[in-house]
mmCIF file with all atom_site columns, C-alpha atoms and ligand atoms in Angstrom:
data_model
loop_
_atom_site.group_PDB
_atom_site.id
_atom_site.type_symbol
_atom_site.label_atom_id
_atom_site.label_alt_id
_atom_site.label_comp_id
_atom_site.label_asym_id
_atom_site.label_entity_id
_atom_site.label_seq_id
_atom_site.pdbx_PDB_ins_code
_atom_site.Cartn_x
_atom_site.Cartn_y
_atom_site.Cartn_z
_atom_site.occupancy
_atom_site.B_iso_or_equiv
_atom_site.pdbx_formal_charge
_atom_site.auth_seq_id
_atom_site.auth_comp_id
_atom_site.auth_asym_id
_atom_site.auth_atom_id
_atom_site.pdbx_PDB_model_num
ATOM   1   C  CA  . MET A 1 1   ? 61.226 1.379  -174.542 1.00 48.00 ? 1   MET A CA  1
ATOM   2   C  CA  . THR A 1 2   ? 59.461 3.860  -176.760 1.00 48.00 ? 2   THR A CA  1
ATOM   3   C  CA  . ALA A 1 3   ? 61.201 5.450  -179.717 1.00 55.00 ? 3   ALA A CA  1
ATOM   4   C  CA  . TYR A 1 4   ? 58.669 8.205  -180.200 1.00 86.00 ? 4   TYR A CA  1
ATOM   5   C  CA  . SER A 1 5   ? 56.629 9.808  -177.439 1.00 96.00 ? 5   SER A CA  1
ATOM   6   C  CA  . THR A 1 6   ? 54.566 12.894 -176.854 1.00 98.00 ? 6   THR A CA  1
ATOM   7   C  CA  . GLY A 1 7   ? 53.504 14.708 -173.722 1.00 98.00 ? 7   GLY A CA  1
ATOM   8   C  CA  . ARG A 1 8   ? 52.158 17.942 -172.262 1.00 98.00 ? 8   ARG A CA  1
ATOM   9   C  CA  . CYS A 1 9   ? 51.173 19.839 -169.167 1.00 98.00 ? 9   CYS A CA  1
ATOM   10  C  CA  . LEU A 1 10  ? 47.552 20.204 -168.102 1.00 98.00 ? 10  LEU A CA  1
ATOM   11  C  CA  . CYS A 1 11  ? 46.901 23.445 -169.984 1.00 98.00 ? 11  CYS A CA  1
ATOM   12  C  CA  . GLY A 1 12  ? 48.920 22.522 -173.074 1.00 98.00 ? 12  GLY A CA  1
ATOM   13  C  CA  . GLY A 1 13  ? 51.202 25.547 -172.804 1.00 98.00 ? 13  GLY A CA  1
ATOM   14  C  CA  . VAL A 1 14  ? 54.071 23.075 -172.727 1.00 98.00 ? 14  VAL A CA  1
ATOM   15  C  CA  . THR A 1 15  ? 53.763 20.332 -175.338 1.00 98.00 ? 15  THR A CA  1
ATOM   16  C  CA  . TYR A 1 16  ? 56.675 18.168 -176.439 1.00 98.00 ? 16  TYR A CA  1
ATOM   17  C  CA  . GLN A 1 17  ? 57.769 15.103 -178.300 1.00 97.00 ? 17  GLN A CA  1
ATOM   18  C  CA  . VAL A 1 18  ? 60.720 12.813 -177.706 1.00 97.00 ? 18  VAL A CA  1
ATOM   19  C  CA  . ASN A 1 19  ? 62.353 11.415 -180.817 1.00 96.00 ? 19  ASN A CA  1
ATOM   20  C  CA  . GLY A 1 20  ? 64.401 8.746  -179.107 1.00 96.00 ? 20  GLY A CA  1
ATOM   21  C  CA  . PRO A 1 21  ? 64.473 6.136  -176.360 1.00 95.00 ? 21  PRO A CA  1
ATOM   22  C  CA  . LEU A 1 22  ? 63.208 6.729  -172.853 1.00 97.00 ? 22  LEU A CA  1
ATOM   23  C  CA  . ARG A 1 23  ? 64.748 5.221  -169.734 1.00 97.00 ? 23  ARG A CA  1
ATOM   24  C  CA  . GLU A 1 24  ? 62.591 3.144  -167.417 1.00 97.00 ? 24  GLU A CA  1
ATOM   25  C  CA  . VAL A 1 25  ? 60.828 5.250  -164.780 1.00 98.00 ? 25  VAL A CA  1
ATOM   26  C  CA  . TRP A 1 26  ? 62.460 6.024  -161.443 1.00 98.00 ? 26  TRP A CA  1
ATOM   27  C  CA  . ALA A 1 27  ? 60.457 7.330  -158.504 1.00 98.00 ? 27  ALA A CA  1
ATOM   28  C  CA  . CYS A 1 28  ? 62.323 9.993  -156.544 1.00 98.00 ? 28  CYS A CA  1
ATOM   29  C  CA  . HIS A 1 29  ? 61.321 10.578 -152.948 1.00 98.00 ? 29  HIS A CA  1
ATOM   30  C  CA  . CYS A 1 30  ? 63.687 13.476 -152.125 1.00 97.00 ? 30  CYS A CA  1
ATOM   31  C  CA  . ALA A 1 31  ? 62.540 16.656 -150.412 1.00 97.00 ? 31  ALA A CA  1
ATOM   32  C  CA  . GLN A 1 32  ? 62.899 18.755 -153.564 1.00 96.00 ? 32  GLN A CA  1
ATOM   33  C  CA  . CYS A 1 33  ? 60.642 16.433 -155.531 1.00 97.00 ? 33  CYS A CA  1
ATOM   34  C  CA  . ARG A 1 34  ? 58.150 16.332 -152.680 1.00 97.00 ? 34  ARG A CA  1
ATOM   35  C  CA  . GLN A 1 35  ? 57.991 20.075 -152.430 1.00 97.00 ? 35  GLN A CA  1
ATOM   36  C  CA  . THR A 1 36  ? 57.653 20.777 -156.158 1.00 95.00 ? 36  THR A CA  1
ATOM   37  C  CA  . SER A 1 37  ? 55.192 17.997 -156.934 1.00 96.00 ? 37  SER A CA  1
ATOM   38  C  CA  . GLY A 1 38  ? 53.241 17.580 -153.723 1.00 96.00 ? 38  GLY A CA  1
ATOM   39  C  CA  . ASN A 1 39  ? 54.184 13.892 -153.608 1.00 97.00 ? 39  ASN A CA  1
ATOM   40  C  CA  . PHE A 1 40  ? 57.047 11.789 -154.883 1.00 97.00 ? 40  PHE A CA  1
ATOM   41  C  CA  . VAL A 1 41  ? 58.043 12.177 -158.513 1.00 97.00 ? 41  VAL A CA  1
ATOM   42  C  CA  . ALA A 1 42  ? 58.120 9.510  -161.215 1.00 98.00 ? 42  ALA A CA  1
ATOM   43  C  CA  . ALA A 1 43  ? 60.463 10.402 -164.046 1.00 98.00 ? 43  ALA A CA  1
ATOM   44  C  CA  . THR A 1 44  ? 61.921 8.923  -167.179 1.00 98.00 ? 44  THR A CA  1
ATOM   45  C  CA  . ASN A 1 45  ? 65.002 10.310 -168.889 1.00 98.00 ? 45  ASN A CA  1
ATOM   46  C  CA  . ALA A 1 46  ? 65.879 11.179 -172.486 1.00 98.00 ? 46  ALA A CA  1
ATOM   47  C  CA  . ARG A 1 47  ? 68.666 12.714 -174.495 1.00 97.00 ? 47  ARG A CA  1
ATOM   48  C  CA  . ARG A 1 48  ? 68.262 16.475 -174.625 1.00 97.00 ? 48  ARG A CA  1
ATOM   49  C  CA  . ALA A 1 49  ? 68.788 16.386 -178.375 1.00 97.00 ? 49  ALA A CA  1
ATOM   50  C  CA  . ASP A 1 50  ? 65.748 14.117 -178.730 1.00 97.00 ? 50  ASP A CA  1
ATOM   51  C  CA  . LEU A 1 51  ? 63.383 16.483 -176.898 1.00 98.00 ? 51  LEU A CA  1
ATOM   52  C  CA  . VAL A 1 52  ? 61.513 18.871 -179.184 1.00 97.00 ? 52  VAL A CA  1
ATOM   53  C  CA  . PHE A 1 53  ? 59.004 21.450 -177.972 1.00 97.00 ? 53  PHE A CA  1
ATOM   54  C  CA  . LEU A 1 54  ? 55.807 21.866 -179.962 1.00 97.00 ? 54  LEU A CA  1
ATOM   55  C  CA  . SER A 1 55  ? 54.937 24.641 -177.500 1.00 98.00 ? 55  SER A CA  1
ATOM   56  C  CA  . ASP A 1 56  ? 57.008 26.090 -174.686 1.00 98.00 ? 56  ASP A CA  1
ATOM   57  C  CA  . ALA A 1 57  ? 55.103 29.347 -174.264 1.00 97.00 ? 57  ALA A CA  1
ATOM   58  C  CA  . THR A 1 58  ? 54.560 28.860 -170.539 1.00 98.00 ? 58  THR A CA  1
ATOM   59  C  CA  . LEU A 1 59  ? 57.703 26.840 -169.684 1.00 98.00 ? 59  LEU A CA  1
ATOM   60  C  CA  . THR A 1 60  ? 59.703 28.306 -166.801 1.00 98.00 ? 60  THR A CA  1
ATOM   61  C  CA  . TRP A 1 61  ? 62.941 27.007 -165.267 1.00 98.00 ? 61  TRP A CA  1
ATOM   62  C  CA  . PHE A 1 62  ? 63.575 27.174 -161.533 1.00 98.00 ? 62  PHE A CA  1
ATOM   63  C  CA  . PRO A 1 63  ? 67.082 26.605 -160.129 1.00 97.00 ? 63  PRO A CA  1
ATOM   64  C  CA  . SER A 1 64  ? 66.195 23.991 -157.513 1.00 95.00 ? 64  SER A CA  1
ATOM   65  C  CA  . SER A 1 65  ? 69.754 23.372 -156.345 1.00 93.00 ? 65  SER A CA  1
ATOM   66  C  CA  . GLY A 1 66  ? 73.273 24.476 -157.154 1.00 94.00 ? 66  GLY A CA  1
ATOM   67  C  CA  . THR A 1 67  ? 73.545 21.835 -159.872 1.00 96.00 ? 67  THR A CA  1
ATOM   68  C  CA  . ALA A 1 68  ? 70.078 21.367 -161.332 1.00 97.00 ? 68  ALA A CA  1
ATOM   69  C  CA  . GLU A 1 69  ? 66.928 23.126 -162.452 1.00 98.00 ? 69  GLU A CA  1
ATOM   70  C  CA  . ARG A 1 70  ? 63.286 22.158 -162.858 1.00 98.00 ? 70  ARG A CA  1
ATOM   71  C  CA  . GLY A 1 71  ? 60.961 23.012 -165.726 1.00 98.00 ? 71  GLY A CA  1
ATOM   72  C  CA  . PHE A 1 72  ? 57.338 23.739 -164.946 1.00 98.00 ? 72  PHE A CA  1
ATOM   73  C  CA  . CYS A 1 73  ? 54.336 25.435 -166.531 1.00 98.00 ? 73  CYS A CA  1
ATOM   74  C  CA  . GLN A 1 74  ? 53.805 28.888 -165.125 1.00 98.00 ? 74  GLN A CA  1
ATOM   75  C  CA  . ARG A 1 75  ? 50.112 28.784 -166.063 1.00 98.00 ? 75  ARG A CA  1
ATOM   76  C  CA  . CYS A 1 76  ? 48.822 25.427 -164.811 1.00 98.00 ? 76  CYS A CA  1
ATOM   77  C  CA  . GLY A 1 77  ? 51.686 24.539 -162.457 1.00 97.00 ? 77  GLY A CA  1
ATOM   78  C  CA  . GLY A 1 78  ? 52.533 21.311 -164.270 1.00 98.00 ? 78  GLY A CA  1
ATOM   79  C  CA  . ASN A 1 79  ? 55.794 19.743 -163.099 1.00 98.00 ? 79  ASN A CA  1
ATOM   80  C  CA  . LEU A 1 80  ? 57.541 18.563 -166.269 1.00 98.00 ? 80  LEU A CA  1
ATOM   81  C  CA  . PHE A 1 81  ? 61.344 18.452 -166.309 1.00 98.00 ? 81  PHE A CA  1
ATOM   82  C  CA  . TRP A 1 82  ? 64.526 18.181 -164.278 1.00 98.00 ? 82  TRP A CA  1
ATOM   83  C  CA  . ARG A 1 83  ? 68.000 18.660 -165.698 1.00 97.00 ? 83  ARG A CA  1
ATOM   84  C  CA  . ARG A 1 84  ? 71.522 19.202 -164.530 1.00 97.00 ? 84  ARG A CA  1
ATOM   85  C  CA  . THR A 1 85  ? 72.886 22.633 -165.362 1.00 96.00 ? 85  THR A CA  1
ATOM   86  C  CA  . ALA A 1 86  ? 76.418 21.422 -166.122 1.00 96.00 ? 86  ALA A CA  1
ATOM   87  C  CA  . PRO A 1 87  ? 77.175 22.493 -169.720 1.00 93.00 ? 87  PRO A CA  1
ATOM   88  C  CA  . ASP A 1 88  ? 78.231 18.987 -170.725 1.00 95.00 ? 88  ASP A CA  1
ATOM   89  C  CA  . ASN A 1 89  ? 74.976 17.392 -169.549 1.00 95.00 ? 89  ASN A CA  1
ATOM   90  C  CA  . GLN A 1 90  ? 73.284 15.604 -172.445 1.00 97.00 ? 90  GLN A CA  1
ATOM   91  C  CA  . THR A 1 91  ? 70.149 14.293 -170.718 1.00 98.00 ? 91  THR A CA  1
ATOM   92  C  CA  . ILE A 1 92  ? 66.906 15.552 -169.253 1.00 98.00 ? 92  ILE A CA  1
ATOM   93  C  CA  . SER A 1 93  ? 64.456 13.922 -166.886 1.00 98.00 ? 93  SER A CA  1
ATOM   94  C  CA  . ILE A 1 94  ? 60.804 14.040 -167.911 1.00 98.00 ? 94  ILE A CA  1
ATOM   95  C  CA  . MET A 1 95  ? 58.041 13.559 -165.359 1.00 98.00 ? 95  MET A CA  1
ATOM   96  C  CA  . ALA A 1 96  ? 56.417 10.336 -166.520 1.00 98.00 ? 96  ALA A CA  1
ATOM   97  C  CA  . GLY A 1 97  ? 52.868 11.451 -165.811 1.00 98.00 ? 97  GLY A CA  1
ATOM   98  C  CA  . THR A 1 98  ? 53.146 14.159 -168.460 1.00 98.00 ? 98  THR A CA  1
ATOM   99  C  CA  . LEU A 1 99  ? 53.730 11.561 -171.201 1.00 98.00 ? 99  LEU A CA  1
ATOM   100 C  CA  . ASP A 1 100 ? 50.689 10.632 -173.247 1.00 98.00 ? 100 ASP A CA  1
ATOM   101 C  CA  . PRO A 1 101 ? 49.861 6.981  -172.478 1.00 97.00 ? 101 PRO A CA  1
ATOM   102 C  CA  . PRO A 1 102 ? 50.529 4.287  -173.351 1.00 96.00 ? 102 PRO A CA  1
ATOM   103 C  CA  . THR A 1 103 ? 54.137 4.984  -172.413 1.00 96.00 ? 103 THR A CA  1
ATOM   104 C  CA  . GLY A 1 104 ? 55.387 1.405  -172.650 1.00 95.00 ? 104 GLY A CA  1
ATOM   105 C  CA  . LEU A 1 105 ? 57.495 2.091  -169.571 1.00 97.00 ? 105 LEU A CA  1
ATOM   106 C  CA  . LYS A 1 106 ? 57.721 0.484  -166.140 1.00 97.00 ? 106 LYS A CA  1
ATOM   107 C  CA  . LEU A 1 107 ? 58.537 1.956  -162.752 1.00 98.00 ? 107 LEU A CA  1
ATOM   108 C  CA  . ALA A 1 108 ? 61.889 0.251  -162.198 1.00 97.00 ? 108 ALA A CA  1
ATOM   109 C  CA  . ALA A 1 109 ? 63.443 1.844  -159.108 1.00 97.00 ? 109 ALA A CA  1
ATOM   110 C  CA  . HIS A 1 110 ? 62.938 4.115  -156.133 1.00 98.00 ? 110 HIS A CA  1
ATOM   111 C  CA  . ILE A 1 111 ? 65.669 6.637  -155.363 1.00 97.00 ? 111 ILE A CA  1
ATOM   112 C  CA  . PHE A 1 112 ? 66.358 8.962  -152.438 1.00 97.00 ? 112 PHE A CA  1
ATOM   113 C  CA  . THR A 1 113 ? 64.090 6.884  -150.246 1.00 97.00 ? 113 THR A CA  1
ATOM   114 C  CA  . ALA A 1 114 ? 65.908 8.374  -147.250 1.00 96.00 ? 114 ALA A CA  1
ATOM   115 C  CA  . GLY A 1 115 ? 64.023 11.597 -148.037 1.00 96.00 ? 115 GLY A CA  1
ATOM   116 C  CA  . LYS A 1 116 ? 60.529 10.115 -148.282 1.00 97.00 ? 116 LYS A CA  1
ATOM   117 C  CA  . SER A 1 117 ? 57.647 11.322 -146.176 1.00 98.00 ? 117 SER A CA  1
ATOM   118 C  CA  . ASP A 1 118 ? 55.873 9.090  -143.682 1.00 98.00 ? 118 ASP A CA  1
ATOM   119 C  CA  . TYR A 1 119 ? 52.334 8.798  -145.064 1.00 98.00 ? 119 TYR A CA  1
ATOM   120 C  CA  . TYR A 1 120 ? 52.962 5.991  -147.556 1.00 97.00 ? 120 TYR A CA  1
ATOM   121 C  CA  . ASP A 1 121 ? 54.879 2.762  -147.899 1.00 97.00 ? 121 ASP A CA  1
ATOM   122 C  CA  . ILE A 1 122 ? 56.895 1.596  -150.904 1.00 97.00 ? 122 ILE A CA  1
ATOM   123 C  CA  . ALA A 1 123 ? 55.619 -1.907 -151.526 1.00 96.00 ? 123 ALA A CA  1
ATOM   124 C  CA  . ASP A 1 124 ? 55.732 -2.517 -155.280 1.00 96.00 ? 124 ASP A CA  1
ATOM   125 C  CA  . GLY A 1 125 ? 58.850 -4.693 -155.136 1.00 96.00 ? 125 GLY A CA  1
ATOM   126 C  CA  . ALA A 1 126 ? 61.032 -2.374 -157.259 1.00 97.00 ? 126 ALA A CA  1
ATOM   127 C  CA  . PRO A 1 127 ? 64.569 -1.834 -155.928 1.00 97.00 ? 127 PRO A CA  1
ATOM   128 C  CA  . GLN A 1 128 ? 64.965 0.917  -153.347 1.00 97.00 ? 128 GLN A CA  1
ATOM   129 C  CA  . HIS A 1 129 ? 68.025 3.137  -152.988 1.00 97.00 ? 129 HIS A CA  1
ATOM   130 C  CA  . ALA A 1 130 ? 68.627 5.569  -150.135 1.00 95.00 ? 130 ALA A CA  1
ATOM   131 C  CA  . ALA A 1 131 ? 70.189 8.049  -152.589 1.00 94.00 ? 131 ALA A CA  1
ATOM   132 C  CA  . TRP A 1 132 ? 71.063 7.682  -156.292 1.00 88.00 ? 132 TRP A CA  1
ATOM   133 C  CA  . GLY A 1 133 ? 70.233 4.343  -157.845 1.00 71.00 ? 133 GLY A CA  1
ATOM   134 C  CA  . THR A 1 134 ? 73.641 3.801  -159.403 1.00 59.00 ? 134 THR A CA  1
HETATM 135 ZN ZN1 . ZN  B 2 .   ? 50.360 24.225 -168.388 1.00 83.42 ? 201 ZN  B ZN1 1
HETATM 136 ZN ZN1 . ZN  B 2 .   ? 64.038 13.985 -156.175 1.00 83.42 ? 202 ZN  B ZN1 1
#
């Protein structure tokens, strides 16, 4: 677990720091993650209150379902965030590849494996869940 982390998109239009703990990384294989990222997504999670933007000039939010939205960079296309839109939601998922390494994190689970594509196998030994990992 890392208590202080930084990250950014490719062009730097979105640059952030996280002033709190990060969850272990979950890989999500659902269709929405496939279609926004071009592959499966690997994301950690933080408290919204701990996420501070050093730059959000190019950050855009897309409503990807009736209950969630995704944050991306409108300039470089970087896929950065996922969050529930419910007003009481206190957390935000952060795409792990946008964190500046070393992250100190491990990929700990695969979720929504029922939605994965057919061109790869999941063989790293981490637990696999057909839907949510809870
Ligand atoms: Zn960018
Ligand atoms: Zn997903």
